[in-house]
mmCIF file of C-alpha atoms in Angstrom:
data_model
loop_
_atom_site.group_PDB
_atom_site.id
_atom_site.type_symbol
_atom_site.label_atom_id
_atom_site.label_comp_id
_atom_site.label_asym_id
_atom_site.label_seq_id
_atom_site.Cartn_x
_atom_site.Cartn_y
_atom_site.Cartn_z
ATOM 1 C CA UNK A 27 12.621 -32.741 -9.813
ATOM 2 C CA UNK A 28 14.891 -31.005 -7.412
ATOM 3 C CA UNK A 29 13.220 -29.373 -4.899
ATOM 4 C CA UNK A 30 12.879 -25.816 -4.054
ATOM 5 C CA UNK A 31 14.827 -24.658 -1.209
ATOM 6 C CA UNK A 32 12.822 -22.094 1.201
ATOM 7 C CA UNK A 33 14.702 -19.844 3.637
ATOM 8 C CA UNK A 34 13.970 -16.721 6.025
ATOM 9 C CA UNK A 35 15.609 -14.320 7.788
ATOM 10 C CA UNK A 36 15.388 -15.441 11.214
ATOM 11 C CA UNK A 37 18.004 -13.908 14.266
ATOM 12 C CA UNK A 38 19.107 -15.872 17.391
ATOM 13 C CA UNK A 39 19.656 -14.738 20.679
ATOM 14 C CA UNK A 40 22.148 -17.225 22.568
ATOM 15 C CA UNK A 41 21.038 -15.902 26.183
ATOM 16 C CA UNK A 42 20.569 -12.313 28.318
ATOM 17 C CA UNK A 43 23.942 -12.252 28.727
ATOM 18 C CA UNK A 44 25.247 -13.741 25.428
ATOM 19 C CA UNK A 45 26.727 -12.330 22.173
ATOM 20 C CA UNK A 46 24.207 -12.629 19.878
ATOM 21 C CA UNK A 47 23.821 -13.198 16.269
ATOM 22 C CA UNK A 48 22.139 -11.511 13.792
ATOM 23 C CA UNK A 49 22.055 -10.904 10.133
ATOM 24 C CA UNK A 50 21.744 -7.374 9.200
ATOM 25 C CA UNK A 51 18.760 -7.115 6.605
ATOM 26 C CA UNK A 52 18.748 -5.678 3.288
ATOM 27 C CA UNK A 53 18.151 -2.114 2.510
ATOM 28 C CA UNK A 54 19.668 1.262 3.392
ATOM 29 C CA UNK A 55 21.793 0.579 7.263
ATOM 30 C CA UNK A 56 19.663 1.490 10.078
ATOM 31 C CA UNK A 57 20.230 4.163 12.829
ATOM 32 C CA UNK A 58 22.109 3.887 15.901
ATOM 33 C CA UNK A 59 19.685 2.888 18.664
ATOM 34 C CA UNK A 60 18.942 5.523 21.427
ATOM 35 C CA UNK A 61 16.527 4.977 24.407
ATOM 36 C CA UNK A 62 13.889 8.188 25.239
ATOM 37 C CA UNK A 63 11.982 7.841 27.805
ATOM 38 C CA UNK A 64 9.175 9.802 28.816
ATOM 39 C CA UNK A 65 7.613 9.990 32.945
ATOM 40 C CA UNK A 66 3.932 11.824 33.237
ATOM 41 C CA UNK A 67 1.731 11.923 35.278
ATOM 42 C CA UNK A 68 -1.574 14.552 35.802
ATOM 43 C CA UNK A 69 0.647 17.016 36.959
ATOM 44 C CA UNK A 70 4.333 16.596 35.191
ATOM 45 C CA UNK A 71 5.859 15.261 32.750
ATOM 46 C CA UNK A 72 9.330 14.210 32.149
ATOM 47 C CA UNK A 73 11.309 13.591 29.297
ATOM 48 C CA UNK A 74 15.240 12.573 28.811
ATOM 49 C CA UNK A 75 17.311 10.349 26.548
ATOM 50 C CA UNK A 76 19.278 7.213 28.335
ATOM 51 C CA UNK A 77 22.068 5.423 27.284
ATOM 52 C CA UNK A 78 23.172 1.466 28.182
ATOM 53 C CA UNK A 79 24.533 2.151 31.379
ATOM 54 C CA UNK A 80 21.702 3.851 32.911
ATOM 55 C CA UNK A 81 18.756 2.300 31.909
ATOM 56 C CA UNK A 82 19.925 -1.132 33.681
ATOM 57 C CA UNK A 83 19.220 0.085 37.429
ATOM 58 C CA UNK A 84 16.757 3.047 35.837
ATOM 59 C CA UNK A 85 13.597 3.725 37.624
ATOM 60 C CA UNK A 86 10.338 5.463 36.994
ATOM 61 C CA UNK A 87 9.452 8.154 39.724
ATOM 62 C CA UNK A 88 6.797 7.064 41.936
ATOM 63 C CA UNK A 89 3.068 7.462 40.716
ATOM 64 C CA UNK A 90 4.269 8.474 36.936
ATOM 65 C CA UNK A 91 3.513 6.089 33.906
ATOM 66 C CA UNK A 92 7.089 5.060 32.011
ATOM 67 C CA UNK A 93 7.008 4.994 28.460
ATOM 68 C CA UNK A 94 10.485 3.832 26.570
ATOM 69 C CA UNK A 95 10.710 4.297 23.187
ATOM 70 C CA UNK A 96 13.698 2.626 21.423
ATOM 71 C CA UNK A 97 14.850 3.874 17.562
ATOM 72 C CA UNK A 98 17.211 1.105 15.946
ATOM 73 C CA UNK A 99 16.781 -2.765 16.634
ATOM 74 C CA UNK A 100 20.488 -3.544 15.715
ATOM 75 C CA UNK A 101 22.051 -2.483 19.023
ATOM 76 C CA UNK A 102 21.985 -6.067 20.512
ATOM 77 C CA UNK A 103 24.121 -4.795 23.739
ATOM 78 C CA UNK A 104 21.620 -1.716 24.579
ATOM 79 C CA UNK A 105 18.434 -4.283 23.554
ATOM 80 C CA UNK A 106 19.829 -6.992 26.024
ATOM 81 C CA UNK A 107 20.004 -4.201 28.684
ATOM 82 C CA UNK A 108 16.790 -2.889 28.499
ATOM 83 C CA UNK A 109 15.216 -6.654 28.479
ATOM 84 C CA UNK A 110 17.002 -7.532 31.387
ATOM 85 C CA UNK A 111 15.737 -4.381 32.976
ATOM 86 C CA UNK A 112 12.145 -4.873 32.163
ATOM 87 C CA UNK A 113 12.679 -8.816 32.587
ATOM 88 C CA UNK A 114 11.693 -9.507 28.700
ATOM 89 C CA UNK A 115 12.069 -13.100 27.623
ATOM 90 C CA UNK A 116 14.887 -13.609 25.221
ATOM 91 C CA UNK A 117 11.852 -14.656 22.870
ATOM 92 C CA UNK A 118 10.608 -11.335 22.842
ATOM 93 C CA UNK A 119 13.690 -9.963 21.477
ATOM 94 C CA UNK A 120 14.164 -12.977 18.991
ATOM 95 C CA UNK A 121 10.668 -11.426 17.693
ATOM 96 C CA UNK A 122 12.090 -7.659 17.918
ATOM 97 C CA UNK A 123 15.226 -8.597 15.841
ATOM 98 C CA UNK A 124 13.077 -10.327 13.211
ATOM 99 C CA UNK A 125 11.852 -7.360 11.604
ATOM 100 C CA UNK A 126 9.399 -9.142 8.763
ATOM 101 C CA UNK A 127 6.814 -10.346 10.869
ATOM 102 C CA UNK A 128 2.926 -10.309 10.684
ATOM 103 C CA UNK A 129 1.190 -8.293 13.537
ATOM 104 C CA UNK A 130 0.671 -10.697 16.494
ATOM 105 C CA UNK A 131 0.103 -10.600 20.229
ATOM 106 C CA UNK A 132 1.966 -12.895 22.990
ATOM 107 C CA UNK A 133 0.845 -13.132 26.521
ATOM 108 C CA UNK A 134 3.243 -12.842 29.525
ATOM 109 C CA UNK A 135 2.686 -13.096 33.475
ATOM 110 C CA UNK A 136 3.926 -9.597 33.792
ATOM 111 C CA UNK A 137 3.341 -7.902 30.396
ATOM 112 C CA UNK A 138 1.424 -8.268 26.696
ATOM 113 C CA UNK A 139 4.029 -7.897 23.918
ATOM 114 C CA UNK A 140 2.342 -6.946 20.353
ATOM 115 C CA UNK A 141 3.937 -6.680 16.878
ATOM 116 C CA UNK A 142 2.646 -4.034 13.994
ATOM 117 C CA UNK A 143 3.580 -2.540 11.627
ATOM 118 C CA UNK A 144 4.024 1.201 9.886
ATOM 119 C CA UNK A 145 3.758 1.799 5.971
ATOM 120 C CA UNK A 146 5.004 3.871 3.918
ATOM 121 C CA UNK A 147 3.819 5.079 0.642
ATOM 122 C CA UNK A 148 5.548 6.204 -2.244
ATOM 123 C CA UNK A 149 3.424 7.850 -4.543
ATOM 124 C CA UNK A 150 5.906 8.254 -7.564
ATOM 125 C CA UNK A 151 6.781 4.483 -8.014
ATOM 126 C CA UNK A 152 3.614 3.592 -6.383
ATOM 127 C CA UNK A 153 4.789 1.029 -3.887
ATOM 128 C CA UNK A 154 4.710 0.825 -0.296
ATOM 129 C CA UNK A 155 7.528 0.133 2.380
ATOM 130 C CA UNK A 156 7.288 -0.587 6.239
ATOM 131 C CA UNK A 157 9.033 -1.413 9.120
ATOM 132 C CA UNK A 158 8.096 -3.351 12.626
ATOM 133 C CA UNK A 159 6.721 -1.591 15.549
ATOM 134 C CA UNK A 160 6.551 -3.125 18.945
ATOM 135 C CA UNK A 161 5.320 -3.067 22.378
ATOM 136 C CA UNK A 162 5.279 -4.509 25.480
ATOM 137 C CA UNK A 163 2.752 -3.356 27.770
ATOM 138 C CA UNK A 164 3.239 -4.071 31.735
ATOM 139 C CA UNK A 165 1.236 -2.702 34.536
ATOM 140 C CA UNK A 166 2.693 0.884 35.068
ATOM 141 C CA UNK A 167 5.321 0.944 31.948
ATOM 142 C CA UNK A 168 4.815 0.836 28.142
ATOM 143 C CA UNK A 169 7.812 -0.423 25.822
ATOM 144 C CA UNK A 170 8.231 0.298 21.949
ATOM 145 C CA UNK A 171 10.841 -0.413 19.602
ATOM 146 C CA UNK A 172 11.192 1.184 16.024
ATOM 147 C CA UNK A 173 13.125 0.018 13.474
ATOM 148 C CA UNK A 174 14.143 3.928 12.712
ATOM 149 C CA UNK A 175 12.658 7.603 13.636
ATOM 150 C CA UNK A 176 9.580 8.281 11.692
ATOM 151 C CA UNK A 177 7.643 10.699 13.495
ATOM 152 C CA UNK A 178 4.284 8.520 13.816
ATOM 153 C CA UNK A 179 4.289 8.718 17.131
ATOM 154 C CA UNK A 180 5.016 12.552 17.386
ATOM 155 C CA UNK A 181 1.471 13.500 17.638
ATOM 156 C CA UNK A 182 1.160 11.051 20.954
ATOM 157 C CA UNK A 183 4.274 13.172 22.321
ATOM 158 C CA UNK A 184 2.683 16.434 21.541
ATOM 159 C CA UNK A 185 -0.723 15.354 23.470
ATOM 160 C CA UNK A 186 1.390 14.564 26.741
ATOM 161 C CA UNK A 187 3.642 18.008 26.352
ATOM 162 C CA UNK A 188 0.064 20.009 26.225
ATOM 163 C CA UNK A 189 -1.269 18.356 29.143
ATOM 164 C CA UNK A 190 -4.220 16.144 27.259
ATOM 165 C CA UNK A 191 -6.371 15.333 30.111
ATOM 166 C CA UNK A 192 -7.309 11.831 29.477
ATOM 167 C CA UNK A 193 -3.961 10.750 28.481
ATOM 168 C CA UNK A 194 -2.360 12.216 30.961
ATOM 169 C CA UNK A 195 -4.689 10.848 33.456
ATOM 170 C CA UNK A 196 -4.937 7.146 32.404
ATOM 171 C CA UNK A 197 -1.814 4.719 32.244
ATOM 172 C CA UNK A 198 0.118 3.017 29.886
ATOM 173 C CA UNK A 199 -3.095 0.525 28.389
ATOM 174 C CA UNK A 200 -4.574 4.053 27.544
ATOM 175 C CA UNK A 201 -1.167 4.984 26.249
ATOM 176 C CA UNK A 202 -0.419 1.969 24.082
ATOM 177 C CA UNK A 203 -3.980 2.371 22.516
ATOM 178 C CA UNK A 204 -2.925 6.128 21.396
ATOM 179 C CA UNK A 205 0.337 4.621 19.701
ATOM 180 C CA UNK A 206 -2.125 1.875 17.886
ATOM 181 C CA UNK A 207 -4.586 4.839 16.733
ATOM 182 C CA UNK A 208 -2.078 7.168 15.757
ATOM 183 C CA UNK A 209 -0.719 4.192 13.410
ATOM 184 C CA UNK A 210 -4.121 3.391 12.636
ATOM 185 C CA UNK A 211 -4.528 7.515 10.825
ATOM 186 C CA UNK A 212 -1.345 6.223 8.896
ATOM 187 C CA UNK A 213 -2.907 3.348 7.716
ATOM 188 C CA UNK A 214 -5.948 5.331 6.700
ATOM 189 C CA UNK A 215 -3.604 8.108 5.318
ATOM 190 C CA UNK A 216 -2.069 5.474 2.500
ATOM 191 C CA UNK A 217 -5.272 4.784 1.930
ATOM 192 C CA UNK A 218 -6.723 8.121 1.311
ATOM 193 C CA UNK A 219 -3.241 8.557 -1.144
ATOM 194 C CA UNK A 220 -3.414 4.722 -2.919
ATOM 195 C CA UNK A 221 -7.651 6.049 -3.644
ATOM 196 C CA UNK A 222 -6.263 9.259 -5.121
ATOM 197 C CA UNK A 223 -4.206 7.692 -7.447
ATOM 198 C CA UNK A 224 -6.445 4.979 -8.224
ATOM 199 C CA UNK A 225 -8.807 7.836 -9.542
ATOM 200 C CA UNK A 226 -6.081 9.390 -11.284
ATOM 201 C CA UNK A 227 -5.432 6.086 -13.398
ATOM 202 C CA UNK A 228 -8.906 6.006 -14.057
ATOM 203 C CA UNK A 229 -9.152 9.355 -15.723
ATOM 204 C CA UNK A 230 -6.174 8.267 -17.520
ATOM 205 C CA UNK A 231 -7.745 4.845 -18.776
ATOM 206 C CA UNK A 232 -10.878 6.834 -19.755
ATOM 207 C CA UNK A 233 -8.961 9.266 -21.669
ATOM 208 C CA UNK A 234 -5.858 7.400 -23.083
ATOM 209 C CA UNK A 235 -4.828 4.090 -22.096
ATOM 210 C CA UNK A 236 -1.057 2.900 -22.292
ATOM 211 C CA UNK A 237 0.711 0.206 -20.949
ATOM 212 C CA UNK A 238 2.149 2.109 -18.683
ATOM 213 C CA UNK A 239 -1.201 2.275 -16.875
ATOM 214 C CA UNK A 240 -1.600 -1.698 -16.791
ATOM 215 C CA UNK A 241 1.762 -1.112 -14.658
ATOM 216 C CA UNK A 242 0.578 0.967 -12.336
ATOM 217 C CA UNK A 243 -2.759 -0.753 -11.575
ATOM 218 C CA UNK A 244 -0.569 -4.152 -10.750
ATOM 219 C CA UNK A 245 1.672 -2.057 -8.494
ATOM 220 C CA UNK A 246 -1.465 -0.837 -6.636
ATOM 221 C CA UNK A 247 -3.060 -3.871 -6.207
ATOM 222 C CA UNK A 248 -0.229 -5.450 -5.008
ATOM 223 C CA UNK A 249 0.325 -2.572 -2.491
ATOM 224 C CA UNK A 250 -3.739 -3.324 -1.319
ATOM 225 C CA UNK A 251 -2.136 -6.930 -1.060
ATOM 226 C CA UNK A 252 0.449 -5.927 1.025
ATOM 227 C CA UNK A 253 -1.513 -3.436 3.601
ATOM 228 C CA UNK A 254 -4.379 -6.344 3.657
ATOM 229 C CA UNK A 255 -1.147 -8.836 5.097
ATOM 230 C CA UNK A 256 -1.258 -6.325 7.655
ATOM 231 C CA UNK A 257 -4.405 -5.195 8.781
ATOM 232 C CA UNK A 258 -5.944 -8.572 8.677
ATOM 233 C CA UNK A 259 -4.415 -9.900 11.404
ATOM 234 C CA UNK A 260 -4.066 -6.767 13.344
ATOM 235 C CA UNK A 261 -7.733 -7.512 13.723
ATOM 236 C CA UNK A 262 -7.285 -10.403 15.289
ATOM 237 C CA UNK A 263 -4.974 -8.643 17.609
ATOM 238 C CA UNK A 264 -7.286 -6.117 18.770
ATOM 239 C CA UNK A 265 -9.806 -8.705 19.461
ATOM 240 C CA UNK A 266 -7.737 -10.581 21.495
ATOM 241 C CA UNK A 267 -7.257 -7.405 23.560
ATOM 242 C CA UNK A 268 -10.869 -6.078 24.020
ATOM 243 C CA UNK A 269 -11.187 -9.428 25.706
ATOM 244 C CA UNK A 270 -8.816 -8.603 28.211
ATOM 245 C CA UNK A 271 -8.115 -11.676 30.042
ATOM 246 C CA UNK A 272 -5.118 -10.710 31.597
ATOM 247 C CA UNK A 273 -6.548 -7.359 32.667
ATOM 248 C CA UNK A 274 -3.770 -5.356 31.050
ATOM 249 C CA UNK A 275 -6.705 -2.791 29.808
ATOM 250 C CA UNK A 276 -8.895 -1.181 32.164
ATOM 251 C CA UNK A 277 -12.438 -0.908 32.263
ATOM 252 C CA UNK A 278 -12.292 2.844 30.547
ATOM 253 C CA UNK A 279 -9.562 2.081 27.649
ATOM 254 C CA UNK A 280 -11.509 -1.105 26.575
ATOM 255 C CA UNK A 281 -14.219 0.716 24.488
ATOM 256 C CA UNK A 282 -11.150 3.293 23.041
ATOM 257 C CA UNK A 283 -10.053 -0.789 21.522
ATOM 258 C CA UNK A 284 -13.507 -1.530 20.501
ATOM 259 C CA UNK A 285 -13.769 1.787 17.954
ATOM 260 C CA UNK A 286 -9.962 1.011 17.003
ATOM 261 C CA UNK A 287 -11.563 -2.578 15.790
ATOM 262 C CA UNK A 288 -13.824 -0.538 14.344
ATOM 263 C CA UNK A 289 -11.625 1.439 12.405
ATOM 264 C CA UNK A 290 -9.736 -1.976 11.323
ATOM 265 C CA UNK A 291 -12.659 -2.848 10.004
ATOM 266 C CA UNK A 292 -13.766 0.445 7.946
ATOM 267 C CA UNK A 293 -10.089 0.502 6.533
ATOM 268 C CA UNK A 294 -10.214 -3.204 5.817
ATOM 269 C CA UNK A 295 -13.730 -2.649 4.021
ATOM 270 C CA UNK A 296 -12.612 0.409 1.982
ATOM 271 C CA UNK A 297 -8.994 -1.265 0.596
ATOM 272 C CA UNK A 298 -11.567 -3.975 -0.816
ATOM 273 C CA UNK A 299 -13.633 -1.480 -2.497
ATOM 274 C CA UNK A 300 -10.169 0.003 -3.650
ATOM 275 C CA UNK A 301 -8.985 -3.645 -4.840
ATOM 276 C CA UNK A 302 -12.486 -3.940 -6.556
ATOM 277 C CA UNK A 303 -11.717 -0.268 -8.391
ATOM 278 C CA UNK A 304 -8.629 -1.252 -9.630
ATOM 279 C CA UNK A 305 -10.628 -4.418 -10.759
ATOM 280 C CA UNK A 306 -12.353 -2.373 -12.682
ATOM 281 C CA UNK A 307 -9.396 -0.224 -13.988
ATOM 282 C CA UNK A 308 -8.599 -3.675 -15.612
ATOM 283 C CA UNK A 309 -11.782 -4.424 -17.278
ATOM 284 C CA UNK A 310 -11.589 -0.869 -18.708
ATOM 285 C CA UNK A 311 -7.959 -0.539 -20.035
ATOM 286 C CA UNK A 312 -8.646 -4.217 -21.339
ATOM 287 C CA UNK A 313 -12.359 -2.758 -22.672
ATOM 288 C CA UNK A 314 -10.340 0.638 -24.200
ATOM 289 C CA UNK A 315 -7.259 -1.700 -25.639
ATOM 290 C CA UNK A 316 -10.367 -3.736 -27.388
ATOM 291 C CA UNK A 317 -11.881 -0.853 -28.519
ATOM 292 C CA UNK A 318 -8.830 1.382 -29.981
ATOM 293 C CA UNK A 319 -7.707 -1.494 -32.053
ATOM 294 C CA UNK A 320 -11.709 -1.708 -33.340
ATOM 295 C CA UNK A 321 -11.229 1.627 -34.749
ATOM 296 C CA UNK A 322 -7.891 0.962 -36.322
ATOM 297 C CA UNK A 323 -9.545 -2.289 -37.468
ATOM 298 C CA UNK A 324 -12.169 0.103 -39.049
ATOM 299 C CA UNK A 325 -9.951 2.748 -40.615
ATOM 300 C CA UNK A 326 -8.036 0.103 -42.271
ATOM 301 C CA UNK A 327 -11.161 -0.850 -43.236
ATOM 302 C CA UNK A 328 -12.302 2.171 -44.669
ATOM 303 C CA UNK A 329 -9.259 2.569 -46.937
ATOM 304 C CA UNK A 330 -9.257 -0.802 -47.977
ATOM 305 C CA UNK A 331 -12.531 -0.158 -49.335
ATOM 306 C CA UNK A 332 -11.774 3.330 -51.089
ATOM 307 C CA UNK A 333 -9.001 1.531 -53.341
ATOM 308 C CA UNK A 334 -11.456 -1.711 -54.005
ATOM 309 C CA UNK A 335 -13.116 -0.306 -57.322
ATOM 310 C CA UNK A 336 -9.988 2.054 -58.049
ATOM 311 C CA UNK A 337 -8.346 -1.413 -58.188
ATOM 312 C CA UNK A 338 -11.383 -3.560 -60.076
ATOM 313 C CA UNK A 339 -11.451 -0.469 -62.366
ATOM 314 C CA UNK A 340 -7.893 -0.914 -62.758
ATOM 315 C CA UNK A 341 -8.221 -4.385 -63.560
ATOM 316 C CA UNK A 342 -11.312 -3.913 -66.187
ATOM 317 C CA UNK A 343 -9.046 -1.459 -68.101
ATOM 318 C CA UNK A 344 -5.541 -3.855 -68.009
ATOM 319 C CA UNK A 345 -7.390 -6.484 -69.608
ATOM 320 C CA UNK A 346 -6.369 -7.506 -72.807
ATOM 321 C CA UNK A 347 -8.506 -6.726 -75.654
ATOM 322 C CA UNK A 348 -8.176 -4.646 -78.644
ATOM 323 C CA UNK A 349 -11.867 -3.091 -77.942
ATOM 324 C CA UNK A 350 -12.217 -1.308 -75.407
ATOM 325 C CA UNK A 351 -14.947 2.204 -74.565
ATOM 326 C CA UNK A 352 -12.411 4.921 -73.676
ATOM 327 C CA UNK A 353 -9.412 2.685 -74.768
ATOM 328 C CA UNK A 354 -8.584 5.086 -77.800
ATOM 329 C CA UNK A 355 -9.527 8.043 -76.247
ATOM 330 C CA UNK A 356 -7.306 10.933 -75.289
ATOM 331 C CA UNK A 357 -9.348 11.454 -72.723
ATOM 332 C CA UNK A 358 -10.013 8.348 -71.382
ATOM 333 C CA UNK A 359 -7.336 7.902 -68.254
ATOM 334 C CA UNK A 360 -8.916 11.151 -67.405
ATOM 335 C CA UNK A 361 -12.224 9.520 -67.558
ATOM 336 C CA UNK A 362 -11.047 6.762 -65.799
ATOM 337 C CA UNK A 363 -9.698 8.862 -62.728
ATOM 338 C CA UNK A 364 -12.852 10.875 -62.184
ATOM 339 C CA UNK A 365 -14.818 7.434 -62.370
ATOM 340 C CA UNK A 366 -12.520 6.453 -59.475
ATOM 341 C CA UNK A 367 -12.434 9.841 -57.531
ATOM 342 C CA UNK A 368 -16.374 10.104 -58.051
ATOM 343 C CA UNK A 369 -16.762 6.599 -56.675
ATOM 344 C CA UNK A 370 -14.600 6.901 -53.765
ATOM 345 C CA UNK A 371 -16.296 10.217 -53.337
ATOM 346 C CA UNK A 372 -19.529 8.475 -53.276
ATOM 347 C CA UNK A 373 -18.192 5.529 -50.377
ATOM 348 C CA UNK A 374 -16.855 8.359 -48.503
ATOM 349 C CA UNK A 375 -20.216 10.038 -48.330
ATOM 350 C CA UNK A 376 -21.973 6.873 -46.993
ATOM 351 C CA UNK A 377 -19.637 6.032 -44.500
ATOM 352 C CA UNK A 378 -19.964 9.580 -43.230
ATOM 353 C CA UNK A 379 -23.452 9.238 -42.942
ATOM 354 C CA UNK A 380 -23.540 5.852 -41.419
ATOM 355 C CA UNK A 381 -20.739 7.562 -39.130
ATOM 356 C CA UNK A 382 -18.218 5.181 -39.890
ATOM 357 C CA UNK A 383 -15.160 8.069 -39.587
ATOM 358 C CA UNK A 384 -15.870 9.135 -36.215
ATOM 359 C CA UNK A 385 -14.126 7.536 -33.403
ATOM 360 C CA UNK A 386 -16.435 9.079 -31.214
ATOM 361 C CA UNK A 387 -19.361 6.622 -31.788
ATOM 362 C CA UNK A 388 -18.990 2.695 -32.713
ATOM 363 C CA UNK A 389 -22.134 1.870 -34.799
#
């Protein structure tokens, strides 16, 4: 038997200073990369844009907290020059470039670098997408890379702009744990939109089922599937920092990571309850399916046993003999209908009584 050959997307950095090579990955092309950085403090904030050139000898104003946001992974030049800025290890950016990987956390002398991910959810075809987010974390700066803008971290921007006290106060640990919560309300707000629809089917299954419906409660589940890849280990991830053996997190942020395990934990507990649901969206299109063809079964049925004495009545009078009641009559095929009518009449009657006709009731 010939065996089955496995392969990944993986990309390969040949050195700091070293064309690189990469395979671009399927889907619609990404943005051009752009660095935005963003300087606060408790009394000022500053924001600007940087290209290649200056972020190599950039440097953060003294006594502000440096956070670097960069859109677009594809950029390999502008990547390689804010690594060797920030002294990443060309491992770190192998991991950046490979954009399909589970959430994880690696440990450096100078910095924590942590891998997540964003979903999307499209409600119409009822699948999710995502892309990678992710961060390295040193003592007075905060790193994070985006596959493309999507605005999940806009509410973190908008906090520093007004002035938010705490965030504005604390420094970058406090800051990545307000990038991990604000992806954390994403998380919760696929959720809150895979539950709607799951209720939707539901009232559909109760209603009408179609196969359409089957569909649609095997694209949900595997979009629970999917978001459970995620979250699962993202767990894991936030344990690892809550034990804070490096001391990247202070003293005040650590309980901020506890109730954002917390949270990991409510979401991970309510997609199983969803994934149980949609359980039980099978059992009832498979119970309605069952029970639809039960009344068609039944109708057949029903008819089937209006034209049995029409038929043996049919038969008694075909037979061949020379005397017969009614068989000289002028009257007698009219005889012979009524007999039929009045007996189908009669069937009719009892079946309505024993409520055989209604598809309301199976008795």
């Amino acid at each position: 038997m010939a065996k089955r050959k496995h392969t990944h997307r993986k990309h390969r950095l040949l050195g700091a200073d070293n064309p690189a090579l990469i395979e671009n990955p399927a889907g619609p092309p990404l943005p051009a990369a752009c660095i935005h950085k963003i300087c606060y403090n408790a009394q000022d904030i500053l924001s600007a844009q940087l290209n290649m050139q200056e972020i190599v000898n950039w440097q953060a104003p003294a006594g502000h907290v440096a956070w670097i946001n960069v859109h677009g992974v594809l950029d390999i030049p502008l990547l390689q020059a804010v690594a060797r800025r920030f002294k990443l290890h060309p491992l770190v950016l192998d991991d950046i470039l490979n954009t399909e990987q589970r959430p994880k956390l690696d440990t450096y002398p100078d910095y924590l670098f942590l891998e997540t991910r964003l979903f999307y959810y499209d409600a119409e075809n009822l699948s999710v997408s995502s892309e990678q987010i992710s961060m390295a974390l040193g003592r007075e700066w905060l790193l994070t890379f985006q596959e493309r803008p999507s605005g999940s971290f806009e509410p973190v921007r908008e906090r520093l702009r007004q002035g938010q006290a705490l965030l504005r106060q604390s420094g970058p640990d406090y800051l990545c744990y307000a990038l991990l919560d604000s992806l954390m309300e994403r998380y919760f707000q696929v959720l809150e939109a895979i539950n709607e629809d799951a209720e939707q089917l539901e009232n559909q299954l109760l209603d009408r089922p179609s196969p359409e419906d089957l569909q649609n409660i095997h694209r949900l589940k595997h979009v629970t599937i999917q978001l459970r890849r995620a979250v699962w280990p993202l767990r894991e991830v936030l344990n690892s920092l809550i034990r804070n053996e490096h001391g990247f997190f202070s003293p005040q942020t650590v309980p901020y990571l506890r109730d954002l395990y917390d949270h990991t934990v409510h979401f991970t507990e309510s997609l199983e309850a969803i994934r149980d649901t949609l359980s039980g969206l099978m059992d009832i299109y498979m119970t309605s399916l069952s029970q639809r063809v039960n009344l068609e079964v039944r109708a057949l049925t029903v008819v089937a046993m209006l034209f049995m004495p029409a038929t043996l009545i049919a038969g008694i009078f075909g037979m061949n003999f020379d005397q017969m009641p009614w068989l000289k009559d002028p009257d007698g095929f009219w005889w012979a209908i009524g007999m039929m009518l009045l007996i189908a009449l009669g069937m009719l009657l009892v079946f309505w009584r024993r409520q055989w006709l209604s598809s309301r009731r199976d008795s």
